[in-house]
Amino acid sequence: MSSRSVEELFAGQIRGYTLSQALHLDPAVYQLELERIWRTNWLFAAHTAELRRAGDRTVFDIGDDSALVVRGEDGKLRAFHNVCRHRGSRLVDDTIATFAAALPYAGAGGRPPDPFIRCPYHQWAYRLDGSLAACGGMDRMAGFNTREHGLCPVECAEVGGLVFVRFERPPSPSGSPDIYELGQPLLPQRLEKAKVAYSQSYLVGAGWKVVWENNRECWHCHVGHPEYIRSHFDTANTASADVQQQMAARTATMVEALSGLCAGDVYDGGGLATFPSPGRAWSVHRTPLVEGFATESLDGQPVAPLMGEYKSFGVGVLRLRALPNFWCHASADHAVTTRLAPAGLDRTEVVVTWLVDEGAVEDRDYSLERLLPVWERTSEQDWQLCERNQRGIRSSGYRPGPLSDRHEANVAAFHNWYREAMAGG
Amino acid sequence: MSSRSVEELFAGQIRGYTLSQALHLDPAVYQLELERIWRTNWLFAAHTAELRRAGDRTVFDIGDDSALVVRGEDGKLRAFHNVCRHRGSRLVDDTIATFAAALPYAGAGGRPPDPFIRCPYHQWAYRLDGSLAACGGMDRMAGFNTREHGLCPVECAEVGGLVFVRFERPPSPSGSPDIYELGQPLLPQRLEKAKVAYSQSYLVGAGWKVVWENNRECWHCHVGHPEYIRSHFDTANTASADVQQQMAARTATMVEALSGLCAGDVYDGGGLATFPSPGRAWSVHRTPLVEGFATESLDGQPVAPLMGEYKSFGVGVLRLRALPNFWCHASADHAVTTRLAPAGLDRTEVVVTWLVDEGAVEDRDYSLERLLPVWERTSEQDWQLCERNQRGIRSSGYRPGPLSDRHEANVAAFHNWYREAMAGG
Amino acid sequence: MSSRSVEELFAGQIRGYTLSQALHLDPAVYQLELERIWRTNWLFAAHTAELRRAGDRTVFDIGDDSALVVRGEDGKLRAFHNVCRHRGSRLVDDTIATFAAALPYAGAGGRPPDPFIRCPYHQWAYRLDGSLAACGGMDRMAGFNTREHGLCPVECAEVGGLVFVRFERPPSPSGSPDIYELGQPLLPQRLEKAKVAYSQSYLVGAGWKVVWENNRECWHCHVGHPEYIRSHFDTANTASADVQQQMAARTATMVEALSGLCAGDVYDGGGLATFPSPGRAWSVHRTPLVEGFATESLDGQPVAPLMGEYKSFGVGVLRLRALPNFWCHASADHAVTTRLAPAGLDRTEVVVTWLVDEGAVEDRDYSLERLLPVWERTSEQDWQLCERNQRGIRSSGYRPGPLSDRHEANVAAFHNWYREAMAGG
């Protein structure tokens, strides 16, 4: 699909209305999204918590591609295509028990990680930096150059306990802020000192854009997310004077609790925290919780020990989102990350992960029963709303509809970002 | 696919032979069928029995489209695309417990139906006539016209207890009789006073044309449908003098039993009841049952109380078929409807529904054990025959074969109707 | 795809490297493979053991096609498209209990096979030679010629207890040796006197070429097939002097044990038994087993009575492979056949079958527990290796890699055969 035809595709698109059916259902659009959005943006792949020791490794599959992320002997994370340079076998299978490796001291009693990446087919072996270490004697063949048969690299960035990969550099310098800038607002949460408490994967019957449109407004929260909305304001400028006063008070308390800690931008829950803007693929802010809520739990009570630099509850929630595949809500005592991967025009693979402080011990310091419900239910409610939306969009009776200027300005902002990204940047 | 290439497609087609492989397997043919046959014909969607009270609603899905059928405050049925005009969410999920609502007096004790159609995403609400009643204040936005955001209508016809929808009017006036003419022959059956006793859905591994070819001849009945053929003549001109005498006697008895009731055309079971003719998408006739059979049951004995205007058993069976998606066999005491929806080149969704008089009480006046067997077995036998036929047609060894002039004249008639419909009508 | 574009497809292909991604993933390549390789080559379909008596029949499905193989009254095997000439129904369903029929004397007590092939739809009946025997009186229709409505033939060859079919003759005379030449090396095994002991089917998530590449080298055996490699040398020129001596000794013993029996070419397990060469679609050779192994069993001990003409154990293993869909390892006491059928770009249907002498009685002369493990485990290990390989090949990180001149010369030979076959030759 040429740039010209992209323009044509958006030609009939009315600003402030939902996307045309073609943008949701045309296979050529999907291919262009893979090329212009999914290959050239940083994608959240994993948590530092899963990759502590030299030799620890994990895999992030996206479509037919697979990124293998490995901690080197030098402590650096690197990513490679998860494909052997000999016959092309996949190197590391889907599921690795990295959770155990992520536990503190697990290495002490357990087997240390393999210092090589070994192909299970013919035992070619690569060092943790991707260079070829063994190939069954094929290096004795005339013309065989060992240096030409290292693993194919994928860009990798580790920041604030989060691991991102990028399959290709964008063609033109992007206006997006450097991914490493994420580190500053994430600092007090210390996700790099967290451990994975639980992880849940979903195959959602809706395209990735429908999932983001759902994420970019909380109008549906008030009926659709009864558990979530207990602890959050998210009033979208519809707050009464009384509620406005509560928001102001809770914000003041939060700023005080954070005193001395790098806290990121503050959003009081009243208006809309505008995101995205064209060219800006990620943002972070901090929001107070409703009175009586120390964390995002069903009853407002803490569900785990304090994380990171926090000295007390009352620090609100750190909200982070990074297009096209990540968002996170981090409370004082736990964090929940959501990772997306497109799985076709109308399917999205989602992994939701709960993190707590690395020192917390299950059934002593926290229980899954109390930790999971808010985001497990909220996530599953969203997937159902998204699937219904996708089904309606497939109908010949679908017409682009108007977006609420009050509630859905960030859906329109997402469309603007999308349009610019599809135009090539 | 242009009209010209449709002609080319039929160019090699020999009259009196089965259809070419391309007409069964070419995806472009299937797309044209959706456009020229499935969008512009009346499609059976539901029974009046499922939609008694104002606010009762049901859904008929066909491919990606979904028709929402609703009874209005004024008692009229209307149909709409089952899609919200805001973000395009599906409005009503697949399965609604309308059967309870269809029971007499169910409304008295149960919750009355919702007088609105509410979108589960952002609570937009529509009146039962499809007009927008609430949109969360978006009507205060500049340029928002409430009248422009009602549900998109689909044509709807309620006749003789059957509900049909049509997604588009055909481009040229069809020569087909008005769908409301069905009411006259259906009158004595009083399907609008029936209730649904049972419903069974199937995903059949054969295209809709293969299913109709199967329906349009009863040659396969004599070995393939041992339960069905007990009660029916369906001799296709092969009857002995003795059987001819039986048919004449049973027809005379039937006409007498129907005396005073509007009875529709009579078919004695001897020759073939010719259907379809080009441009004529539906037909009805009445046929006597074999001596000893009061109804289509395994043992010939009644399985439920008399329906409608019938004063006695012996009224034979009212047979109705409406291309492209409906047929029905109605005995004195029960009726069985079959609804088709194409689900791809070689898949068809089928729903078979059994109806009895609305006053009949299960396990007092009828039992499913006695009501279901004949059409449950006959239907499932047909699906197996159709699936085998479809598999053979997919083979490179498939050659169009000759149709029997005696047994399969209506298969040839179906091909003629199909050819005309594909040519654009 | 024209011949010219086939050339283009191979233009970038480097000799001695794995195939390009397009050759594995392009749907047009797959269509051409079906046409140039799968339609015009002999395909292994069944064993003589399944088709003993006149009227015995079995079915080999390949894609949408289905070959019906039948033993005639004259003792000859014939194959036909498994499709009725009337409406195109499939004639014989997938699974027939032919195993019982294959047992000696089964015919004595059991029902003799039907002397007709009957269509389950309208009871058209064909004789075992494919000629039309009955069509419900349609032969009385004007212009109906019974001789024009026999079953459509498929070529069939029965040789050495193996049954092959061919859907089309190749366009030009192939340089491949006549399939009947297989009979000579197979002679002492007497597979036509065998019975089927067990059969297992798999749907492997890898394309047929990946499965053959895996079959064409045993480098992966040393780690990947611990059970298989116990009994086999397969050293690919890497044998030490000591092992070379063992091979020579075992080969001498084997040749002696075979004395007087036609034995085929001998391969000592040292170098590579070169196969295929362009135009040569099959080969056979005999290989000695490691000291202590009488047969391909876990412990080296016999697992069943001697087959065929063999007078003692120690006759090694007869290895046969026939492109594109068959290989077999036959020991002194049992044989294992593997049959492939492509099921899409990246799926292959595989059936593995174990045969023993027809006189052997289960649980008296052999047990499945001892008979199956070596090839059950070896097969399943291969499918897993193939599936990993296919996944890697789908990745954007896949690059054609070098083949080992020592271990993988037959993979390169397979690529040459493939290239020639695709060029139409």
mmCIF file of N, CA, C and O in Angstrom, chain B residues 17-18 25 210 213-215 217 219-220 223-224 384-386 388-408 411, chain C residues 39 61 63-66 81-94 120-124 135-138 140-144 149 152 167:
data_model
loop_
_atom_site.group_PDB
_atom_site.id
_atom_site.type_symbol
_atom_site.label_atom_id
_atom_site.label_comp_id
_atom_site.label_asym_id
_atom_site.label_seq_id
_atom_site.Cartn_x
_atom_site.Cartn_y
_atom_site.Cartn_z
ATOM 1 N N TYR B 17 -27.747 -31.145 -15.536
ATOM 2 C CA TYR B 17 -26.569 -31.704 -14.862
ATOM 3 C C TYR B 17 -26.311 -30.909 -13.580
ATOM 4 O O TYR B 17 -26.781 -29.793 -13.416
ATOM 5 N N THR B 18 -25.547 -31.496 -12.684
ATOM 6 C CA THR B 18 -25.199 -30.780 -11.458
ATOM 7 C C THR B 18 -24.301 -29.594 -11.794
ATOM 8 O O THR B 18 -23.740 -29.512 -12.885
ATOM 9 N N LEU B 25 -17.164 -23.650 -5.513
ATOM 10 C CA LEU B 25 -15.925 -23.425 -4.759
ATOM 11 C C LEU B 25 -15.248 -22.081 -5.000
ATOM 12 O O LEU B 25 -14.305 -21.729 -4.287
ATOM 13 N N VAL B 210 -25.751 -26.934 -1.788
ATOM 14 C CA VAL B 210 -25.787 -28.384 -1.592
ATOM 15 C C VAL B 210 -26.934 -28.756 -0.653
ATOM 16 O O VAL B 210 -27.635 -29.754 -0.864
ATOM 17 N N GLU B 213 -30.104 -28.461 -2.745
ATOM 18 C CA GLU B 213 -30.224 -29.582 -3.696
ATOM 19 C C GLU B 213 -30.732 -30.826 -2.974
ATOM 20 O O GLU B 213 -31.572 -31.567 -3.487
ATOM 21 N N ASN B 214 -30.231 -31.017 -1.768
ATOM 22 C CA ASN B 214 -30.691 -32.142 -0.959
ATOM 23 C C ASN B 214 -32.174 -32.001 -0.633
ATOM 24 O O ASN B 214 -32.945 -32.956 -0.672
ATOM 25 N N ASN B 215 -32.569 -30.765 -0.327
ATOM 26 C CA ASN B 215 -33.971 -30.529 0.047
ATOM 27 C C ASN B 215 -34.920 -30.702 -1.130
ATOM 28 O O ASN B 215 -36.083 -31.042 -0.960
ATOM 29 N N GLU B 217 -35.159 -32.861 -3.525
ATOM 30 C CA GLU B 217 -35.528 -34.182 -4.044
ATOM 31 C C GLU B 217 -35.664 -35.147 -2.883
ATOM 32 O O GLU B 217 -35.018 -34.989 -1.862
ATOM 33 N N TRP B 219 -35.547 -38.553 -3.523
ATOM 34 C CA TRP B 219 -35.046 -39.854 -3.981
ATOM 35 C C TRP B 219 -34.215 -40.494 -2.868
ATOM 36 O O TRP B 219 -34.300 -41.694 -2.606
ATOM 37 N N HIS B 220 -33.420 -39.622 -2.209
ATOM 38 C CA HIS B 220 -32.562 -40.145 -1.153
ATOM 39 C C HIS B 220 -33.368 -40.538 0.095
ATOM 40 O O HIS B 220 -32.827 -41.153 1.008
ATOM 41 N N VAL B 223 -33.902 -44.631 1.218
ATOM 42 C CA VAL B 223 -32.883 -45.305 2.026
ATOM 43 C C VAL B 223 -32.381 -44.389 3.143
ATOM 44 O O VAL B 223 -32.115 -44.821 4.259
ATOM 45 N N GLY B 224 -32.289 -43.094 2.833
ATOM 46 C CA GLY B 224 -31.619 -42.158 3.743
ATOM 47 C C GLY B 224 -32.448 -41.700 4.934
ATOM 48 O O GLY B 224 -31.895 -41.273 5.941
ATOM 49 N N GLN B 384 -25.431 -35.158 7.078
ATOM 50 C CA GLN B 384 -24.360 -36.095 6.740
ATOM 51 C C GLN B 384 -24.280 -36.340 5.225
ATOM 52 O O GLN B 384 -23.191 -36.346 4.640
ATOM 53 N N LEU B 385 -25.433 -36.495 4.604
ATOM 54 C CA LEU B 385 -25.451 -36.666 3.143
ATOM 55 C C LEU B 385 -24.864 -35.439 2.455
ATOM 56 O O LEU B 385 -24.086 -35.544 1.506
ATOM 57 N N CYS B 386 -25.226 -34.262 2.958
ATOM 58 C CA CYS B 386 -24.729 -33.018 2.353
ATOM 59 C C CYS B 386 -23.219 -32.891 2.530
ATOM 60 O O CYS B 386 -22.515 -32.451 1.620
ATOM 61 N N ARG B 388 -21.005 -35.286 2.829
ATOM 62 C CA ARG B 388 -20.346 -36.207 1.902
ATOM 63 C C ARG B 388 -20.372 -35.662 0.477
ATOM 64 O O ARG B 388 -19.401 -35.777 -0.266
ATOM 65 N N ASN B 389 -21.506 -35.083 0.114
ATOM 66 C CA ASN B 389 -21.628 -34.515 -1.224
ATOM 67 C C ASN B 389 -20.624 -33.378 -1.405
ATOM 68 O O ASN B 389 -19.896 -33.320 -2.398
ATOM 69 N N GLN B 390 -20.544 -32.495 -0.433
ATOM 70 C CA GLN B 390 -19.612 -31.364 -0.516
ATOM 71 C C GLN B 390 -18.175 -31.851 -0.656
ATOM 72 O O GLN B 390 -17.404 -31.304 -1.451
ATOM 73 N N ARG B 391 -17.806 -32.868 0.093
ATOM 74 C CA ARG B 391 -16.430 -33.370 0.021
ATOM 75 C C ARG B 391 -16.117 -33.899 -1.366
ATOM 76 O O ARG B 391 -15.037 -33.665 -1.901
ATOM 77 N N GLY B 392 -17.079 -34.623 -1.937
ATOM 78 C CA GLY B 392 -16.870 -35.141 -3.287
ATOM 79 C C GLY B 392 -16.732 -34.017 -4.304
ATOM 80 O O GLY B 392 -15.894 -34.075 -5.207
ATOM 81 N N ILE B 393 -17.537 -32.982 -4.130
ATOM 82 C CA ILE B 393 -17.503 -31.857 -5.076
ATOM 83 C C ILE B 393 -16.158 -31.149 -5.035
ATOM 84 O O ILE B 393 -15.692 -30.605 -6.033
ATOM 85 N N ARG B 394 -15.503 -31.137 -3.887
ATOM 86 C CA ARG B 394 -14.196 -30.485 -3.767
ATOM 87 C C ARG B 394 -13.093 -31.250 -4.495
ATOM 88 O O ARG B 394 -12.018 -30.713 -4.746
ATOM 89 N N SER B 395 -13.323 -32.501 -4.804
ATOM 90 C CA SER B 395 -12.277 -33.346 -5.379
ATOM 91 C C SER B 395 -11.984 -32.970 -6.826
ATOM 92 O O SER B 395 -12.875 -32.546 -7.564
ATOM 93 N N SER B 396 -10.730 -33.148 -7.230
ATOM 94 C CA SER B 396 -10.391 -32.934 -8.644
ATOM 95 C C SER B 396 -11.056 -33.993 -9.509
ATOM 96 O O SER B 396 -11.105 -33.864 -10.728
ATOM 97 N N GLY B 397 -11.578 -35.043 -8.892
ATOM 98 C CA GLY B 397 -12.272 -36.087 -9.625
ATOM 99 C C GLY B 397 -13.756 -35.809 -9.814
ATOM 100 O O GLY B 397 -14.465 -36.616 -10.416
ATOM 101 N N TYR B 398 -14.227 -34.672 -9.329
ATOM 102 C CA TYR B 398 -15.649 -34.337 -9.497
ATOM 103 C C TYR B 398 -15.952 -33.950 -10.939
ATOM 104 O O TYR B 398 -15.215 -33.163 -11.537
ATOM 105 N N ARG B 399 -16.997 -34.529 -11.513
ATOM 106 C CA ARG B 399 -17.500 -34.138 -12.829
ATOM 107 C C ARG B 399 -18.989 -33.869 -12.673
ATOM 108 O O ARG B 399 -19.665 -34.665 -12.012
ATOM 109 N N PRO B 400 -19.526 -32.794 -13.243
ATOM 110 C CA PRO B 400 -20.985 -32.615 -13.170
ATOM 111 C C PRO B 400 -21.677 -33.872 -13.681
ATOM 112 O O PRO B 400 -21.262 -34.448 -14.699
ATOM 113 N N GLY B 401 -22.686 -34.314 -12.946
ATOM 114 C CA GLY B 401 -23.373 -35.545 -13.298
ATOM 115 C C GLY B 401 -24.815 -35.266 -13.696
ATOM 116 O O GLY B 401 -25.354 -34.195 -13.401
ATOM 117 N N PRO B 402 -25.441 -36.233 -14.347
ATOM 118 C CA PRO B 402 -26.817 -36.036 -14.836
ATOM 119 C C PRO B 402 -27.833 -36.121 -13.696
ATOM 120 O O PRO B 402 -27.644 -36.867 -12.745
ATOM 121 N N LEU B 403 -28.895 -35.334 -13.814
ATOM 122 C CA LEU B 403 -29.986 -35.386 -12.847
ATOM 123 C C LEU B 403 -31.090 -36.281 -13.391
ATOM 124 O O LEU B 403 -31.376 -36.264 -14.598
ATOM 125 N N SER B 404 -31.724 -37.024 -12.516
ATOM 126 C CA SER B 404 -32.836 -37.883 -12.929
ATOM 127 C C SER B 404 -34.038 -37.023 -13.308
ATOM 128 O O SER B 404 -34.466 -36.170 -12.531
ATOM 129 N N ASP B 405 -34.581 -37.255 -14.515
ATOM 130 C CA ASP B 405 -35.762 -36.460 -14.899
ATOM 131 C C ASP B 405 -36.955 -36.803 -14.008
ATOM 132 O O ASP B 405 -37.818 -35.974 -13.762
ATOM 133 N N ARG B 406 -36.988 -38.004 -13.510
ATOM 134 C CA ARG B 406 -38.112 -38.425 -12.680
ATOM 135 C C ARG B 406 -37.992 -37.911 -11.235
ATOM 136 O O ARG B 406 -38.945 -37.404 -10.669
ATOM 137 N N HIS B 407 -36.813 -38.036 -10.666
ATOM 138 C CA HIS B 407 -36.680 -37.748 -9.235
ATOM 139 C C HIS B 407 -36.127 -36.352 -8.930
ATOM 140 O O HIS B 407 -36.299 -35.848 -7.840
ATOM 141 N N GLU B 408 -35.377 -35.787 -9.872
ATOM 142 C CA GLU B 408 -34.595 -34.596 -9.526
ATOM 143 C C GLU B 408 -34.945 -33.378 -10.368
ATOM 144 O O GLU B 408 -34.129 -32.468 -10.511
ATOM 145 N N VAL B 411 -34.408 -30.250 -8.493
ATOM 146 C CA VAL B 411 -33.013 -29.818 -8.347
ATOM 147 C C VAL B 411 -32.649 -28.965 -9.565
ATOM 148 O O VAL B 411 -32.064 -27.885 -9.438
ATOM 149 N N ARG C 39 0.793 -34.338 -7.856
ATOM 150 C CA ARG C 39 -0.152 -34.964 -8.793
ATOM 151 C C ARG C 39 0.524 -35.952 -9.730
ATOM 152 O O ARG C 39 -0.106 -36.877 -10.220
ATOM 153 N N ASP C 61 -6.606 -40.068 1.377
ATOM 154 C CA ASP C 61 -6.974 -38.672 1.128
ATOM 155 C C ASP C 61 -5.733 -37.825 1.017
ATOM 156 O O ASP C 61 -4.818 -37.937 1.840
ATOM 157 N N GLY C 63 -5.170 -33.750 0.388
ATOM 158 C CA GLY C 63 -5.853 -32.477 0.149
ATOM 159 C C GLY C 63 -7.333 -32.745 -0.024
ATOM 160 O O GLY C 63 -7.922 -33.502 0.739
ATOM 161 N N ASP C 64 -7.928 -32.134 -1.043
ATOM 162 C CA ASP C 64 -9.344 -32.361 -1.307
ATOM 163 C C ASP C 64 -9.575 -33.643 -2.094
ATOM 164 O O ASP C 64 -10.714 -34.074 -2.229
ATOM 165 N N ASP C 65 -8.497 -34.230 -2.602
ATOM 166 C CA ASP C 65 -8.651 -35.453 -3.386
ATOM 167 C C ASP C 65 -8.675 -36.686 -2.502
ATOM 168 O O ASP C 65 -8.158 -36.681 -1.388
ATOM 169 N N SER C 66 -9.276 -37.724 -3.039
ATOM 170 C CA SER C 66 -9.397 -38.964 -2.295
ATOM 171 C C SER C 66 -9.321 -40.107 -3.290
ATOM 172 O O SER C 66 -10.090 -40.156 -4.250
ATOM 173 N N HIS C 81 -11.105 -42.139 -8.312
ATOM 174 C CA HIS C 81 -11.534 -40.999 -7.505
ATOM 175 C C HIS C 81 -12.731 -41.451 -6.672
ATOM 176 O O HIS C 81 -13.658 -42.073 -7.200
ATOM 177 N N ASN C 82 -12.691 -41.119 -5.411
ATOM 178 C CA ASN C 82 -13.702 -41.568 -4.446
ATOM 179 C C ASN C 82 -14.949 -40.676 -4.522
ATOM 180 O O ASN C 82 -15.391 -40.109 -3.531
ATOM 181 N N VAL C 83 -15.492 -40.548 -5.726
ATOM 182 C CA VAL C 83 -16.557 -39.574 -5.996
ATOM 183 C C VAL C 83 -17.593 -40.207 -6.919
ATOM 184 O O VAL C 83 -17.241 -40.745 -7.970
ATOM 185 N N CYS C 84 -18.862 -40.100 -6.547
ATOM 186 C CA CYS C 84 -19.930 -40.667 -7.371
ATOM 187 C C CYS C 84 -20.117 -39.835 -8.641
ATOM 188 O O CYS C 84 -20.028 -38.612 -8.614
ATOM 189 N N ARG C 85 -20.392 -40.494 -9.759
ATOM 190 C CA ARG C 85 -20.583 -39.794 -11.032
ATOM 191 C C ARG C 85 -21.972 -39.184 -11.164
ATOM 192 O O ARG C 85 -22.267 -38.530 -12.157
ATOM 193 N N HIS C 86 -22.850 -39.409 -10.185
ATOM 194 C CA HIS C 86 -24.190 -38.844 -10.230
ATOM 195 C C HIS C 86 -24.157 -37.417 -9.656
ATOM 196 O O HIS C 86 -23.909 -36.475 -10.375
ATOM 197 N N ARG C 87 -24.236 -37.275 -8.354
ATOM 198 C CA ARG C 87 -24.281 -35.935 -7.768
ATOM 199 C C ARG C 87 -22.921 -35.528 -7.192
ATOM 200 O O ARG C 87 -22.764 -34.436 -6.647
ATOM 201 N N GLY C 88 -21.951 -36.425 -7.254
ATOM 202 C CA GLY C 88 -20.618 -36.057 -6.770
ATOM 203 C C GLY C 88 -20.387 -36.372 -5.305
ATOM 204 O O GLY C 88 -19.434 -35.877 -4.706
ATOM 205 N N SER C 89 -21.228 -37.196 -4.701
ATOM 206 C CA SER C 89 -21.010 -37.551 -3.293
ATOM 207 C C SER C 89 -19.728 -38.362 -3.124
ATOM 208 O O SER C 89 -19.346 -39.133 -4.006
ATOM 209 N N ARG C 90 -19.057 -38.158 -1.998
ATOM 210 C CA ARG C 90 -17.980 -39.054 -1.598
ATOM 211 C C ARG C 90 -18.590 -40.443 -1.451
ATOM 212 O O ARG C 90 -19.681 -40.603 -0.902
ATOM 213 N N LEU C 91 -17.873 -41.465 -1.915
ATOM 214 C CA LEU C 91 -18.426 -42.814 -1.890
ATOM 215 C C LEU C 91 -18.135 -43.547 -0.591
ATOM 216 O O LEU C 91 -19.022 -44.137 0.023
ATOM 217 N N VAL C 92 -16.851 -43.531 -0.180
ATOM 218 C CA VAL C 92 -16.444 -44.291 1.002
ATOM 219 C C VAL C 92 -15.911 -43.318 2.039
ATOM 220 O O VAL C 92 -15.079 -42.460 1.722
ATOM 221 N N ASP C 93 -16.416 -43.416 3.262
ATOM 222 C CA ASP C 93 -15.970 -42.515 4.327
ATOM 223 C C ASP C 93 -14.518 -42.786 4.688
ATOM 224 O O ASP C 93 -13.926 -43.767 4.244
ATOM 225 N N ASP C 94 -13.957 -41.928 5.545
ATOM 226 C CA ASP C 94 -12.524 -41.961 5.799
ATOM 227 C C ASP C 94 -12.032 -43.282 6.346
ATOM 228 O O ASP C 94 -11.076 -43.862 5.859
ATOM 229 N N PRO C 120 -23.692 -43.842 -0.964
ATOM 230 C CA PRO C 120 -24.675 -43.774 0.129
ATOM 231 C C PRO C 120 -25.782 -42.745 -0.115
ATOM 232 O O PRO C 120 -26.730 -42.693 0.658
ATOM 233 N N TYR C 121 -25.677 -41.931 -1.183
ATOM 234 C CA TYR C 121 -26.680 -40.880 -1.393
ATOM 235 C C TYR C 121 -27.923 -41.452 -2.109
ATOM 236 O O TYR C 121 -29.005 -41.501 -1.527
ATOM 237 N N HIS C 122 -27.752 -41.904 -3.377
ATOM 238 C CA HIS C 122 -28.910 -42.402 -4.131
ATOM 239 C C HIS C 122 -28.715 -43.824 -4.631
ATOM 240 O O HIS C 122 -29.351 -44.258 -5.579
ATOM 241 N N GLN C 123 -27.770 -44.513 -3.980
ATOM 242 C CA GLN C 123 -27.577 -45.948 -4.221
ATOM 243 C C GLN C 123 -27.101 -46.298 -5.622
ATOM 244 O O GLN C 123 -27.306 -47.420 -6.067
ATOM 245 N N TRP C 124 -26.487 -45.355 -6.333
ATOM 246 C CA TRP C 124 -25.795 -45.785 -7.541
ATOM 247 C C TRP C 124 -24.769 -46.840 -7.096
ATOM 248 O O TRP C 124 -24.178 -46.722 -6.019
ATOM 249 N N CYS C 135 -28.174 -47.488 -11.421
ATOM 250 C CA CYS C 135 -28.343 -46.033 -11.252
ATOM 251 C C CYS C 135 -29.818 -45.695 -11.097
ATOM 252 O O CYS C 135 -30.280 -44.664 -11.579
ATOM 253 N N GLY C 136 -30.557 -46.579 -10.470
ATOM 254 C CA GLY C 136 -31.966 -46.297 -10.161
ATOM 255 C C GLY C 136 -32.814 -46.031 -11.382
ATOM 256 O O GLY C 136 -33.756 -45.230 -11.319
ATOM 257 N N GLY C 137 -32.454 -46.641 -12.479
ATOM 258 C CA GLY C 137 -33.275 -46.498 -13.677
ATOM 259 C C GLY C 137 -32.905 -45.313 -14.554
ATOM 260 O O GLY C 137 -33.535 -45.070 -15.582
ATOM 261 N N MET C 138 -31.887 -44.550 -14.177
ATOM 262 C CA MET C 138 -31.523 -43.398 -14.999
ATOM 263 C C MET C 138 -30.978 -43.825 -16.361
ATOM 264 O O MET C 138 -30.920 -43.010 -17.287
ATOM 265 N N ARG C 140 -32.458 -45.457 -18.359
ATOM 266 C CA ARG C 140 -33.571 -45.411 -19.315
ATOM 267 C C ARG C 140 -33.791 -44.008 -19.882
ATOM 268 O O ARG C 140 -34.595 -43.813 -20.770
ATOM 269 N N MET C 141 -33.075 -43.022 -19.316
ATOM 270 C CA MET C 141 -33.204 -41.640 -19.818
ATOM 271 C C MET C 141 -32.539 -41.533 -21.192
ATOM 272 O O MET C 141 -31.480 -42.124 -21.433
ATOM 273 N N ALA C 142 -33.151 -40.749 -22.058
ATOM 274 C CA ALA C 142 -32.589 -40.553 -23.401
ATOM 275 C C ALA C 142 -31.193 -39.968 -23.296
ATOM 276 O O ALA C 142 -30.963 -39.029 -22.536
ATOM 277 N N GLY C 143 -30.271 -40.512 -24.023
ATOM 278 C CA GLY C 143 -28.922 -39.959 -24.087
ATOM 279 C C GLY C 143 -28.014 -40.410 -22.962
ATOM 280 O O GLY C 143 -26.845 -40.041 -22.921
ATOM 281 N N PHE C 144 -28.547 -41.185 -22.016
ATOM 282 C CA PHE C 144 -27.720 -41.648 -20.910
ATOM 283 C C PHE C 144 -26.909 -42.850 -21.355
ATOM 284 O O PHE C 144 -27.465 -43.877 -21.736
ATOM 285 N N HIS C 149 -20.395 -43.407 -17.427
ATOM 286 C CA HIS C 149 -20.583 -43.029 -16.031
ATOM 287 C C HIS C 149 -19.913 -43.980 -15.052
ATOM 288 O O HIS C 149 -20.377 -44.150 -13.928
ATOM 289 N N CYS C 152 -14.060 -42.499 -12.177
ATOM 290 C CA CYS C 152 -12.879 -41.929 -12.830
ATOM 291 C C CYS C 152 -11.635 -42.608 -12.270
ATOM 292 O O CYS C 152 -11.410 -42.587 -11.050
ATOM 293 N N PHE C 167 -2.096 -39.605 -9.572
ATOM 294 C CA PHE C 167 -3.292 -38.925 -10.058
ATOM 295 C C PHE C 167 -3.178 -38.541 -11.533
ATOM 296 O O PHE C 167 -4.165 -38.540 -12.259
#
